[in-house]
């Protein structure tokens, strides 16, 4: 959003779409919350509550849903306003500092597990061990899946195993792809780089799914024949609905799941952004408000 990579940023931009704080005011129609409650807010801050998607519970798919940082001030502001249904209670078991990244990054990788019925008996691949991937590894392994991590960084193999992967393979080694041919039920692509997609399609078992949550800007060309013969699928998904976010947060509290974070005071935001741009952040940079 800062660099308008997606083409819909509006300046001046006050960013911040992974927000944790306490309720300071609640309107007369607000349910479930009171002043002083600790809550989190992610990509969305409102939805129409009248369209087919909203009525079905898929408020994250509402065509007119309000983005927390799209045309309005987000979490870097002193106050953030949202429709109450998009605020999520944070259990006492979760550290508020590490809870913030769950509300966009975390739900981005948790949502497809719910939408496509990933089962504990499934063998699942995660492509990219970074800001999204390191959370996907924890969610999947603690859900009971056998998890294979794909990474182009040799230094991240050991970390992937520590985070819950049962094995870690090189995403550039065709021999390792051959060994895995036809073995994975679901592959989640969390990176935003161009991949050898037909190789990953070949790793899928019959009825397997190659799923994208990383915002790759290039087209995703896949040979139709490679999908047809094994009844395989290619798909993508955004963040989740309020009910799915709540399920994720409670799952994290029960299973002690948390993102790996680096803390910065808000007054050093430029340092935090520079660390992100350099690719050195491990893995989410969290800002603590010291200027309000």
PDB file of C-alpha atoms in Angstrom:
ATOM      1  CA  UNK A   1       0.000   0.000   0.000  1.00  0.00           C
ATOM      2  CA  UNK A   2       2.845   2.412   0.786  1.00  0.00           C
ATOM      3  CA  UNK A   3       4.252   2.099  -2.725  1.00  0.00           C
ATOM      4  CA  UNK A   4       0.871   1.646  -4.461  1.00  0.00           C
ATOM      5  CA  UNK A   5       1.965  -1.795  -5.684  1.00  0.00           C
ATOM      6  CA  UNK A   6      -1.677  -2.897  -5.986  1.00  0.00           C
ATOM      7  CA  UNK A   7      -2.838   0.283  -7.687  1.00  0.00           C
ATOM      8  CA  UNK A   8      -5.482   1.569  -5.273  1.00  0.00           C
ATOM      9  CA  UNK A   9      -3.576   3.438  -2.560  1.00  0.00           C
ATOM     10  CA  UNK A  10      -4.851   6.945  -1.768  1.00  0.00           C
ATOM     11  CA  UNK A  11      -2.461   9.541  -0.379  1.00  0.00           C
ATOM     12  CA  UNK A  12      -1.861  10.835   2.203  1.00  0.00           C
ATOM     13  CA  UNK A  13      -1.839   7.271   3.512  1.00  0.00           C
ATOM     14  CA  UNK A  14      -1.990   6.305   7.180  1.00  0.00           C
ATOM     15  CA  UNK A  15      -1.191   2.583   7.082  1.00  0.00           C
ATOM     16  CA  UNK A  16      -1.559  -0.160   9.677  1.00  0.00           C
ATOM     17  CA  UNK A  17      -4.008  -3.023   9.050  1.00  0.00           C
ATOM     18  CA  UNK A  18      -2.962  -5.329  11.895  1.00  0.00           C
ATOM     19  CA  UNK A  19      -4.133  -3.462  14.952  1.00  0.00           C
ATOM     20  CA  UNK A  20      -4.454  -4.371  18.632  1.00  0.00           C
ATOM     21  CA  UNK A  21      -5.853  -1.970  21.188  1.00  0.00           C
ATOM     22  CA  UNK A  22      -8.614  -1.312  23.681  1.00  0.00           C
ATOM     23  CA  UNK A  23     -12.122  -0.043  23.030  1.00  0.00           C
ATOM     24  CA  UNK A  24     -12.401   3.624  24.039  1.00  0.00           C
ATOM     25  CA  UNK A  25     -15.912   4.302  22.724  1.00  0.00           C
ATOM     26  CA  UNK A  26     -18.819   2.114  21.628  1.00  0.00           C
ATOM     27  CA  UNK A  27     -21.952   3.315  19.840  1.00  0.00           C
ATOM     28  CA  UNK A  28     -25.472   2.437  21.011  1.00  0.00           C
ATOM     29  CA  UNK A  29     -25.865  -0.374  18.446  1.00  0.00           C
ATOM     30  CA  UNK A  30     -22.616  -2.131  19.363  1.00  0.00           C
ATOM     31  CA  UNK A  31     -23.037  -5.678  20.631  1.00  0.00           C
ATOM     32  CA  UNK A  32     -20.507  -7.860  22.461  1.00  0.00           C
ATOM     33  CA  UNK A  33     -18.048  -5.080  23.317  1.00  0.00           C
ATOM     34  CA  UNK A  34     -17.666  -2.491  26.041  1.00  0.00           C
ATOM     35  CA  UNK A  35     -15.142   0.227  26.794  1.00  0.00           C
ATOM     36  CA  UNK A  36     -11.876  -1.297  27.996  1.00  0.00           C
ATOM     37  CA  UNK A  37     -12.137  -4.561  26.041  1.00  0.00           C
ATOM     38  CA  UNK A  38      -8.989  -5.668  24.207  1.00  0.00           C
ATOM     39  CA  UNK A  39      -9.636  -6.277  20.510  1.00  0.00           C
ATOM     40  CA  UNK A  40      -7.899  -6.761  17.195  1.00  0.00           C
ATOM     41  CA  UNK A  41      -8.683  -5.395  13.729  1.00  0.00           C
ATOM     42  CA  UNK A  42      -7.336  -6.515  10.358  1.00  0.00           C
ATOM     43  CA  UNK A  43      -7.729  -5.693   6.669  1.00  0.00           C
ATOM     44  CA  UNK A  44     -11.465  -4.962   6.821  1.00  0.00           C
ATOM     45  CA  UNK A  45     -13.227  -2.438   9.045  1.00  0.00           C
ATOM     46  CA  UNK A  46     -16.768  -2.807   7.687  1.00  0.00           C
ATOM     47  CA  UNK A  47     -19.071  -4.512   5.189  1.00  0.00           C
ATOM     48  CA  UNK A  48     -22.537  -3.732   3.872  1.00  0.00           C
ATOM     49  CA  UNK A  49     -24.405  -6.469   5.813  1.00  0.00           C
ATOM     50  CA  UNK A  50     -27.024  -6.653   3.034  1.00  0.00           C
ATOM     51  CA  UNK A  51     -25.479  -8.362  -0.032  1.00  0.00           C
ATOM     52  CA  UNK A  52     -25.638 -12.097  -0.724  1.00  0.00           C
ATOM     53  CA  UNK A  53     -22.085 -12.629   0.547  1.00  0.00           C
ATOM     54  CA  UNK A  54     -22.671 -10.769   3.815  1.00  0.00           C
ATOM     55  CA  UNK A  55     -25.966 -12.556   4.421  1.00  0.00           C
ATOM     56  CA  UNK A  56     -24.196 -15.889   3.887  1.00  0.00           C
ATOM     57  CA  UNK A  57     -21.518 -14.993   6.431  1.00  0.00           C
ATOM     58  CA  UNK A  58     -18.823 -14.308   3.832  1.00  0.00           C
ATOM     59  CA  UNK A  59     -18.416 -10.663   4.780  1.00  0.00           C
ATOM     60  CA  UNK A  60     -14.806 -10.711   3.619  1.00  0.00           C
ATOM     61  CA  UNK A  61     -16.143 -11.199   0.063  1.00  0.00           C
ATOM     62  CA  UNK A  62     -18.507  -8.214   0.176  1.00  0.00           C
ATOM     63  CA  UNK A  63     -17.974  -6.148  -2.985  1.00  0.00           C
ATOM     64  CA  UNK A  64     -18.255  -2.894  -1.024  1.00  0.00           C
ATOM     65  CA  UNK A  65     -16.376  -3.976   2.106  1.00  0.00           C
ATOM     66  CA  UNK A  66     -14.422  -1.165   3.732  1.00  0.00           C
ATOM     67  CA  UNK A  67     -10.659  -1.616   3.962  1.00  0.00           C
ATOM     68  CA  UNK A  68      -9.055  -0.420   7.173  1.00  0.00           C
ATOM     69  CA  UNK A  69      -6.377   1.475   5.210  1.00  0.00           C
ATOM     70  CA  UNK A  70      -8.175   2.085   1.916  1.00  0.00           C
ATOM     71  CA  UNK A  71      -9.298   5.709   1.720  1.00  0.00           C
ATOM     72  CA  UNK A  72      -9.200   6.102   5.487  1.00  0.00           C
ATOM     73  CA  UNK A  73      -6.727   6.217   8.357  1.00  0.00           C
ATOM     74  CA  UNK A  74      -5.502   2.873   9.641  1.00  0.00           C
ATOM     75  CA  UNK A  75      -3.711   1.540  12.678  1.00  0.00           C
ATOM     76  CA  UNK A  76      -0.843   4.021  12.681  1.00  0.00           C
ATOM     77  CA  UNK A  77      -3.345   6.713  13.703  1.00  0.00           C
ATOM     78  CA  UNK A  78      -4.123   7.566  17.329  1.00  0.00           C
ATOM     79  CA  UNK A  79      -7.633   6.102  16.995  1.00  0.00           C
ATOM     80  CA  UNK A  80      -9.193   3.595  14.601  1.00  0.00           C
ATOM     81  CA  UNK A  81     -12.926   3.297  13.995  1.00  0.00           C
ATOM     82  CA  UNK A  82     -14.633   0.153  12.706  1.00  0.00           C
ATOM     83  CA  UNK A  83     -17.974  -1.590  12.571  1.00  0.00           C
ATOM     84  CA  UNK A  84     -18.192  -3.683  15.727  1.00  0.00           C
ATOM     85  CA  UNK A  85     -18.571  -7.018  13.921  1.00  0.00           C
ATOM     86  CA  UNK A  86     -15.054  -6.658  12.443  1.00  0.00           C
ATOM     87  CA  UNK A  87     -13.423  -6.224  15.855  1.00  0.00           C
ATOM     88  CA  UNK A  88     -12.294  -9.505  17.418  1.00  0.00           C
ATOM     89  CA  UNK A  89     -11.873 -10.166  21.155  1.00  0.00           C
ATOM     90  CA  UNK A  90      -8.335 -11.177  22.094  1.00  0.00           C
ATOM     91  CA  UNK A  91      -8.110 -13.981  24.670  1.00  0.00           C
ATOM     92  CA  UNK A  92      -6.040 -13.355  27.778  1.00  0.00           C
ATOM     93  CA  UNK A  93      -3.723 -16.201  26.750  1.00  0.00           C
ATOM     94  CA  UNK A  94      -2.427 -14.187  23.774  1.00  0.00           C
ATOM     95  CA  UNK A  95       0.311 -11.582  24.067  1.00  0.00           C
ATOM     96  CA  UNK A  96      -1.117  -8.386  22.520  1.00  0.00           C
ATOM     97  CA  UNK A  97       2.225  -7.572  20.872  1.00  0.00           C
ATOM     98  CA  UNK A  98       2.377 -10.814  18.906  1.00  0.00           C
ATOM     99  CA  UNK A  99      -1.405 -10.986  18.372  1.00  0.00           C
ATOM    100  CA  UNK A 100      -1.429  -8.079  15.906  1.00  0.00           C
ATOM    101  CA  UNK A 101       0.013  -9.931  12.881  1.00  0.00           C
ATOM    102  CA  UNK A 102      -2.675 -12.601  13.215  1.00  0.00           C
ATOM    103  CA  UNK A 103      -5.335 -10.199  11.965  1.00  0.00           C
ATOM    104  CA  UNK A 104      -4.044  -9.979   8.402  1.00  0.00           C
ATOM    105  CA  UNK A 105      -1.078 -12.285   7.896  1.00  0.00           C
ATOM    106  CA  UNK A 106      -2.401 -15.001  10.185  1.00  0.00           C
ATOM    107  CA  UNK A 107      -5.934 -15.090   8.832  1.00  0.00           C
ATOM    108  CA  UNK A 108      -4.610 -15.041   5.253  1.00  0.00           C
ATOM    109  CA  UNK A 109      -3.085 -18.504   5.769  1.00  0.00           C
ATOM    110  CA  UNK A 110      -5.718 -19.824   8.204  1.00  0.00           C
ATOM    111  CA  UNK A 111      -8.710 -18.972   5.994  1.00  0.00           C
ATOM    112  CA  UNK A 112      -7.942 -21.429   3.146  1.00  0.00           C
ATOM    113  CA  UNK A 113      -7.569 -24.247   5.658  1.00  0.00           C
ATOM    114  CA  UNK A 114     -11.193 -23.632   6.637  1.00  0.00           C
ATOM    115  CA  UNK A 115     -12.556 -22.841   3.172  1.00  0.00           C
ATOM    116  CA  UNK A 116     -11.115 -25.942   1.509  1.00  0.00           C
ATOM    117  CA  UNK A 117     -11.461 -28.371   4.384  1.00  0.00           C
ATOM    118  CA  UNK A 118      -7.791 -29.179   4.990  1.00  0.00           C
ATOM    119  CA  UNK A 119      -7.844 -32.278   7.199  1.00  0.00           C
ATOM    120  CA  UNK A 120      -5.457 -33.575   9.883  1.00  0.00           C
ATOM    121  CA  UNK A 121      -4.773 -36.585   7.636  1.00  0.00           C
ATOM    122  CA  UNK A 122      -3.660 -34.395   4.719  1.00  0.00           C
ATOM    123  CA  UNK A 123      -0.107 -33.989   3.518  1.00  0.00           C
ATOM    124  CA  UNK A 124       0.391 -30.280   2.869  1.00  0.00           C
ATOM    125  CA  UNK A 125       3.140 -28.190   1.294  1.00  0.00           C
ATOM    126  CA  UNK A 126       3.975 -24.589   2.222  1.00  0.00           C
ATOM    127  CA  UNK A 127       5.919 -22.551  -0.324  1.00  0.00           C
ATOM    128  CA  UNK A 128       7.894 -19.703   1.220  1.00  0.00           C
ATOM    129  CA  UNK A 129       9.034 -19.536   4.852  1.00  0.00           C
ATOM    130  CA  UNK A 130       8.554 -15.836   5.493  1.00  0.00           C
ATOM    131  CA  UNK A 131       5.987 -13.417   6.851  1.00  0.00           C
ATOM    132  CA  UNK A 132       3.032 -15.630   5.884  1.00  0.00           C
ATOM    133  CA  UNK A 133       4.694 -19.013   5.566  1.00  0.00           C
ATOM    134  CA  UNK A 134       6.078 -19.189   9.101  1.00  0.00           C
ATOM    135  CA  UNK A 135       2.516 -18.885  10.441  1.00  0.00           C
ATOM    136  CA  UNK A 136       1.131 -21.412   7.947  1.00  0.00           C
ATOM    137  CA  UNK A 137       3.655 -23.999   9.169  1.00  0.00           C
ATOM    138  CA  UNK A 138       2.432 -23.600  12.743  1.00  0.00           C
ATOM    139  CA  UNK A 139      -1.271 -23.703  11.875  1.00  0.00           C
ATOM    140  CA  UNK A 140      -0.953 -26.790   9.696  1.00  0.00           C
ATOM    141  CA  UNK A 141       1.365 -28.804  11.932  1.00  0.00           C
ATOM    142  CA  UNK A 142      -0.697 -28.086  15.041  1.00  0.00           C
ATOM    143  CA  UNK A 143      -3.827 -29.100  13.120  1.00  0.00           C
ATOM    144  CA  UNK A 144      -2.296 -32.548  12.657  1.00  0.00           C
ATOM    145  CA  UNK A 145      -1.167 -32.313   9.019  1.00  0.00           C
ATOM    146  CA  UNK A 146       2.082 -33.685   7.697  1.00  0.00           C
ATOM    147  CA  UNK A 147       3.831 -30.550   6.459  1.00  0.00           C
ATOM    148  CA  UNK A 148       6.485 -30.169   3.756  1.00  0.00           C
ATOM    149  CA  UNK A 149       8.202 -26.774   3.584  1.00  0.00           C
ATOM    150  CA  UNK A 150       9.511 -25.494   0.243  1.00  0.00           C
ATOM    151  CA  UNK A 151      12.180 -22.815   0.470  1.00  0.00           C
ATOM    152  CA  UNK A 152      14.837 -21.365  -1.794  1.00  0.00           C
ATOM    153  CA  UNK A 153      16.885 -20.334   1.249  1.00  0.00           C
ATOM    154  CA  UNK A 154      19.144 -23.022   2.675  1.00  0.00           C
ATOM    155  CA  UNK A 155      19.370 -21.056   5.935  1.00  0.00           C
ATOM    156  CA  UNK A 156      15.621 -21.396   6.516  1.00  0.00           C
ATOM    157  CA  UNK A 157      15.452 -25.188   6.397  1.00  0.00           C
ATOM    158  CA  UNK A 158      16.280 -25.668  10.076  1.00  0.00           C
ATOM    159  CA  UNK A 159      13.879 -22.884  11.040  1.00  0.00           C
ATOM    160  CA  UNK A 160      11.087 -24.479   9.029  1.00  0.00           C
ATOM    161  CA  UNK A 161      11.538 -27.736  10.941  1.00  0.00           C
ATOM    162  CA  UNK A 162      11.514 -25.861  14.233  1.00  0.00           C
ATOM    163  CA  UNK A 163       8.242 -24.171  13.273  1.00  0.00           C
ATOM    164  CA  UNK A 164       6.522 -27.493  12.642  1.00  0.00           C
ATOM    165  CA  UNK A 165       7.477 -28.742   9.179  1.00  0.00           C
ATOM    166  CA  UNK A 166       8.163 -32.464   9.057  1.00  0.00           C
ATOM    167  CA  UNK A 167      10.537 -32.011   6.137  1.00  0.00           C
ATOM    168  CA  UNK A 168      12.046 -29.106   4.215  1.00  0.00           C
ATOM    169  CA  UNK A 169      13.045 -29.248   0.562  1.00  0.00           C
ATOM    170  CA  UNK A 170      14.616 -26.874  -1.921  1.00  0.00           C
ATOM    171  CA  UNK A 171      12.117 -25.156  -4.212  1.00  0.00           C
ATOM    172  CA  UNK A 172      14.800 -25.041  -6.931  1.00  0.00           C
ATOM    173  CA  UNK A 173      15.836 -28.725  -6.890  1.00  0.00           C
ATOM    174  CA  UNK A 174      13.978 -30.687  -9.586  1.00  0.00           C
ATOM    175  CA  UNK A 175      15.186 -33.998  -8.134  1.00  0.00           C
ATOM    176  CA  UNK A 176      13.333 -33.269  -4.900  1.00  0.00           C
ATOM    177  CA  UNK A 177      10.195 -32.464  -6.885  1.00  0.00           C
ATOM    178  CA  UNK A 178      10.440 -35.826  -8.638  1.00  0.00           C
ATOM    179  CA  UNK A 179      10.690 -37.582  -5.294  1.00  0.00           C
ATOM    180  CA  UNK A 180       7.484 -35.877  -4.145  1.00  0.00           C
ATOM    181  CA  UNK A 181       5.508 -36.475  -7.353  1.00  0.00           C
ATOM    182  CA  UNK A 182       1.814 -37.085  -6.675  1.00  0.00           C
ATOM    183  CA  UNK A 183       2.137 -36.957  -2.888  1.00  0.00           C
ATOM    184  CA  UNK A 184       0.650 -33.681  -1.579  1.00  0.00           C
ATOM    185  CA  UNK A 185      -3.047 -33.023  -1.050  1.00  0.00           C
ATOM    186  CA  UNK A 186      -2.747 -29.256  -0.711  1.00  0.00           C
ATOM    187  CA  UNK A 187       0.014 -26.742  -1.454  1.00  0.00           C
ATOM    188  CA  UNK A 188      -0.191 -23.211  -0.064  1.00  0.00           C
ATOM    189  CA  UNK A 189       1.921 -20.634  -1.883  1.00  0.00           C
ATOM    190  CA  UNK A 190       2.728 -17.820   0.539  1.00  0.00           C
ATOM    191  CA  UNK A 191       5.532 -16.136  -1.402  1.00  0.00           C
ATOM    192  CA  UNK A 192       5.003 -13.391  -3.977  1.00  0.00           C
ATOM    193  CA  UNK A 193       7.586 -14.543  -6.506  1.00  0.00           C
ATOM    194  CA  UNK A 194       7.108 -16.335  -9.810  1.00  0.00           C
ATOM    195  CA  UNK A 195       7.240 -20.128  -9.409  1.00  0.00           C
ATOM    196  CA  UNK A 196       7.674 -23.167 -11.690  1.00  0.00           C
ATOM    197  CA  UNK A 197       3.957 -23.878 -11.354  1.00  0.00           C
ATOM    198  CA  UNK A 198       3.783 -27.016 -13.466  1.00  0.00           C
ATOM    199  CA  UNK A 199       6.396 -28.593 -11.177  1.00  0.00           C
ATOM    200  CA  UNK A 200       4.169 -27.894  -8.184  1.00  0.00           C
ATOM    201  CA  UNK A 201       1.123 -29.223 -10.029  1.00  0.00           C
ATOM    202  CA  UNK A 202       3.081 -32.440 -10.572  1.00  0.00           C
ATOM    203  CA  UNK A 203       3.703 -32.756  -6.828  1.00  0.00           C
ATOM    204  CA  UNK A 204      -0.050 -32.722  -6.134  1.00  0.00           C
ATOM    205  CA  UNK A 205      -1.932 -35.955  -5.544  1.00  0.00           C
ATOM    206  CA  UNK A 206      -5.144 -36.582  -7.528  1.00  0.00           C
ATOM    207  CA  UNK A 207      -7.802 -34.023  -6.460  1.00  0.00           C
ATOM    208  CA  UNK A 208      -4.991 -31.924  -5.001  1.00  0.00           C
ATOM    209  CA  UNK A 209      -5.066 -28.132  -4.885  1.00  0.00           C
ATOM    210  CA  UNK A 210      -2.397 -25.488  -5.552  1.00  0.00           C
ATOM    211  CA  UNK A 211      -3.552 -22.465  -3.571  1.00  0.00           C
ATOM    212  CA  UNK A 212      -2.213 -18.909  -3.697  1.00  0.00           C
ATOM    213  CA  UNK A 213      -2.294 -16.433  -0.820  1.00  0.00           C
ATOM    214  CA  UNK A 214       0.877 -14.565  -1.791  1.00  0.00           C
ATOM    215  CA  UNK A 215       0.015 -11.564  -3.966  1.00  0.00           C
ATOM    216  CA  UNK A 216       1.940 -12.482  -7.109  1.00  0.00           C
ATOM    217  CA  UNK A 217       1.383  -9.684  -9.626  1.00  0.00           C
ATOM    218  CA  UNK A 218       2.329 -11.758 -12.684  1.00  0.00           C
ATOM    219  CA  UNK A 219      -0.210 -14.076 -14.399  1.00  0.00           C
ATOM    220  CA  UNK A 220      -0.472 -17.653 -13.114  1.00  0.00           C
ATOM    221  CA  UNK A 221      -0.199 -19.802 -16.284  1.00  0.00           C
ATOM    222  CA  UNK A 222      -0.881 -23.499 -15.747  1.00  0.00           C
ATOM    223  CA  UNK A 223      -1.277 -26.173 -18.411  1.00  0.00           C
ATOM    224  CA  UNK A 224      -4.906 -27.332 -18.532  1.00  0.00           C
ATOM    225  CA  UNK A 225      -3.947 -30.947 -19.248  1.00  0.00           C
ATOM    226  CA  UNK A 226      -1.885 -31.136 -16.050  1.00  0.00           C
ATOM    227  CA  UNK A 227      -5.047 -30.230 -14.113  1.00  0.00           C
ATOM    228  CA  UNK A 228      -7.540 -32.334 -16.021  1.00  0.00           C
ATOM    229  CA  UNK A 229      -5.868 -35.738 -15.715  1.00  0.00           C
ATOM    230  CA  UNK A 230      -5.631 -35.639 -11.920  1.00  0.00           C
ATOM    231  CA  UNK A 231      -8.746 -33.513 -11.355  1.00  0.00           C
ATOM    232  CA  UNK A 232      -6.491 -30.932  -9.730  1.00  0.00           C
ATOM    233  CA  UNK A 233      -7.315 -27.301  -8.907  1.00  0.00           C
ATOM    234  CA  UNK A 234      -5.648 -23.895  -8.727  1.00  0.00           C
ATOM    235  CA  UNK A 235      -7.215 -21.296  -6.430  1.00  0.00           C
ATOM    236  CA  UNK A 236      -6.670 -18.237  -4.276  1.00  0.00           C
ATOM    237  CA  UNK A 237      -8.261 -16.580  -1.268  1.00  0.00           C
ATOM    238  CA  UNK A 238      -8.210 -13.305   0.672  1.00  0.00           C
ATOM    239  CA  UNK A 239      -8.446 -12.743   4.421  1.00  0.00           C
ATOM    240  CA  UNK A 240     -11.313 -14.385   6.290  1.00  0.00           C
ATOM    241  CA  UNK A 241     -14.704 -13.435   7.664  1.00  0.00           C
ATOM    242  CA  UNK A 242     -15.146 -12.217  11.253  1.00  0.00           C
ATOM    243  CA  UNK A 243     -16.248 -15.690  12.391  1.00  0.00           C
ATOM    244  CA  UNK A 244     -13.182 -17.325  10.813  1.00  0.00           C
ATOM    245  CA  UNK A 245     -10.909 -14.713  12.400  1.00  0.00           C
ATOM    246  CA  UNK A 246     -12.425 -15.509  15.800  1.00  0.00           C
ATOM    247  CA  UNK A 247     -11.870 -19.250  15.225  1.00  0.00           C
ATOM    248  CA  UNK A 248      -8.232 -18.571  14.339  1.00  0.00           C
ATOM    249  CA  UNK A 249      -7.605 -16.403  17.408  1.00  0.00           C
ATOM    250  CA  UNK A 250      -9.098 -19.012  19.746  1.00  0.00           C
ATOM    251  CA  UNK A 251      -7.095 -21.772  18.046  1.00  0.00           C
ATOM    252  CA  UNK A 252      -3.914 -19.757  18.612  1.00  0.00           C
ATOM    253  CA  UNK A 253      -4.788 -19.336  22.287  1.00  0.00           C
ATOM    254  CA  UNK A 254      -5.407 -23.085  22.725  1.00  0.00           C
ATOM    255  CA  UNK A 255      -2.332 -24.258  20.841  1.00  0.00           C
ATOM    256  CA  UNK A 256       0.137 -21.486  21.831  1.00  0.00           C
ATOM    257  CA  UNK A 257       0.623 -20.263  18.260  1.00  0.00           C
ATOM    258  CA  UNK A 258       2.231 -16.867  17.724  1.00  0.00           C
ATOM    259  CA  UNK A 259       4.092 -15.135  14.906  1.00  0.00           C
ATOM    260  CA  UNK A 260       7.778 -14.362  15.226  1.00  0.00           C
ATOM    261  CA  UNK A 261       8.051 -10.607  15.669  1.00  0.00           C
ATOM    262  CA  UNK A 262      10.491  -7.731  15.981  1.00  0.00           C
ATOM    263  CA  UNK A 263       9.356  -4.763  18.094  1.00  0.00           C
ATOM    264  CA  UNK A 264       9.906  -1.100  17.204  1.00  0.00           C
ATOM    265  CA  UNK A 265       8.552   2.055  18.858  1.00  0.00           C
ATOM    266  CA  UNK A 266       6.256   4.027  16.554  1.00  0.00           C
ATOM    267  CA  UNK A 267       8.780   6.892  16.650  1.00  0.00           C
ATOM    268  CA  UNK A 268      11.207   4.592  14.778  1.00  0.00           C
ATOM    269  CA  UNK A 269       8.772   3.579  12.064  1.00  0.00           C
ATOM    270  CA  UNK A 270      11.219   4.477   9.297  1.00  0.00           C
ATOM    271  CA  UNK A 271      13.747   2.038  10.757  1.00  0.00           C
ATOM    272  CA  UNK A 272      11.089  -0.677  10.801  1.00  0.00           C
ATOM    273  CA  UNK A 273      10.104  -0.009   7.179  1.00  0.00           C
ATOM    274  CA  UNK A 274      13.721  -0.077   6.064  1.00  0.00           C
ATOM    275  CA  UNK A 275      14.232  -3.439   7.767  1.00  0.00           C
ATOM    276  CA  UNK A 276      11.187  -4.796   5.973  1.00  0.00           C
ATOM    277  CA  UNK A 277      12.370  -3.517   2.595  1.00  0.00           C
ATOM    278  CA  UNK A 278      15.799  -5.076   3.160  1.00  0.00           C
ATOM    279  CA  UNK A 279      14.200  -8.488   3.715  1.00  0.00           C
ATOM    280  CA  UNK A 280      15.922  -8.862   7.073  1.00  0.00           C
ATOM    281  CA  UNK A 281      12.832  -8.730   9.318  1.00  0.00           C
ATOM    282  CA  UNK A 282      12.027 -12.015  11.095  1.00  0.00           C
ATOM    283  CA  UNK A 283       9.163 -12.133  10.414  1.00  0.00           C
ATOM    284  CA  UNK A 284       6.679  -9.398  11.308  1.00  0.00           C
ATOM    285  CA  UNK A 285       7.646  -5.890  12.424  1.00  0.00           C
ATOM    286  CA  UNK A 286       5.372  -4.695  15.241  1.00  0.00           C
ATOM    287  CA  UNK A 287       5.084  -1.024  16.171  1.00  0.00           C
ATOM    288  CA  UNK A 288       4.334   0.043  19.734  1.00  0.00           C
ATOM    289  CA  UNK A 289       2.695   3.444  20.074  1.00  0.00           C
ATOM    290  CA  UNK A 290       5.056   5.727  21.974  1.00  0.00           C
ATOM    291  CA  UNK A 291       3.884   8.978  20.388  1.00  0.00           C
ATOM    292  CA  UNK A 292       0.163   9.059  21.245  1.00  0.00           C
TER     293      UNK A 292
END
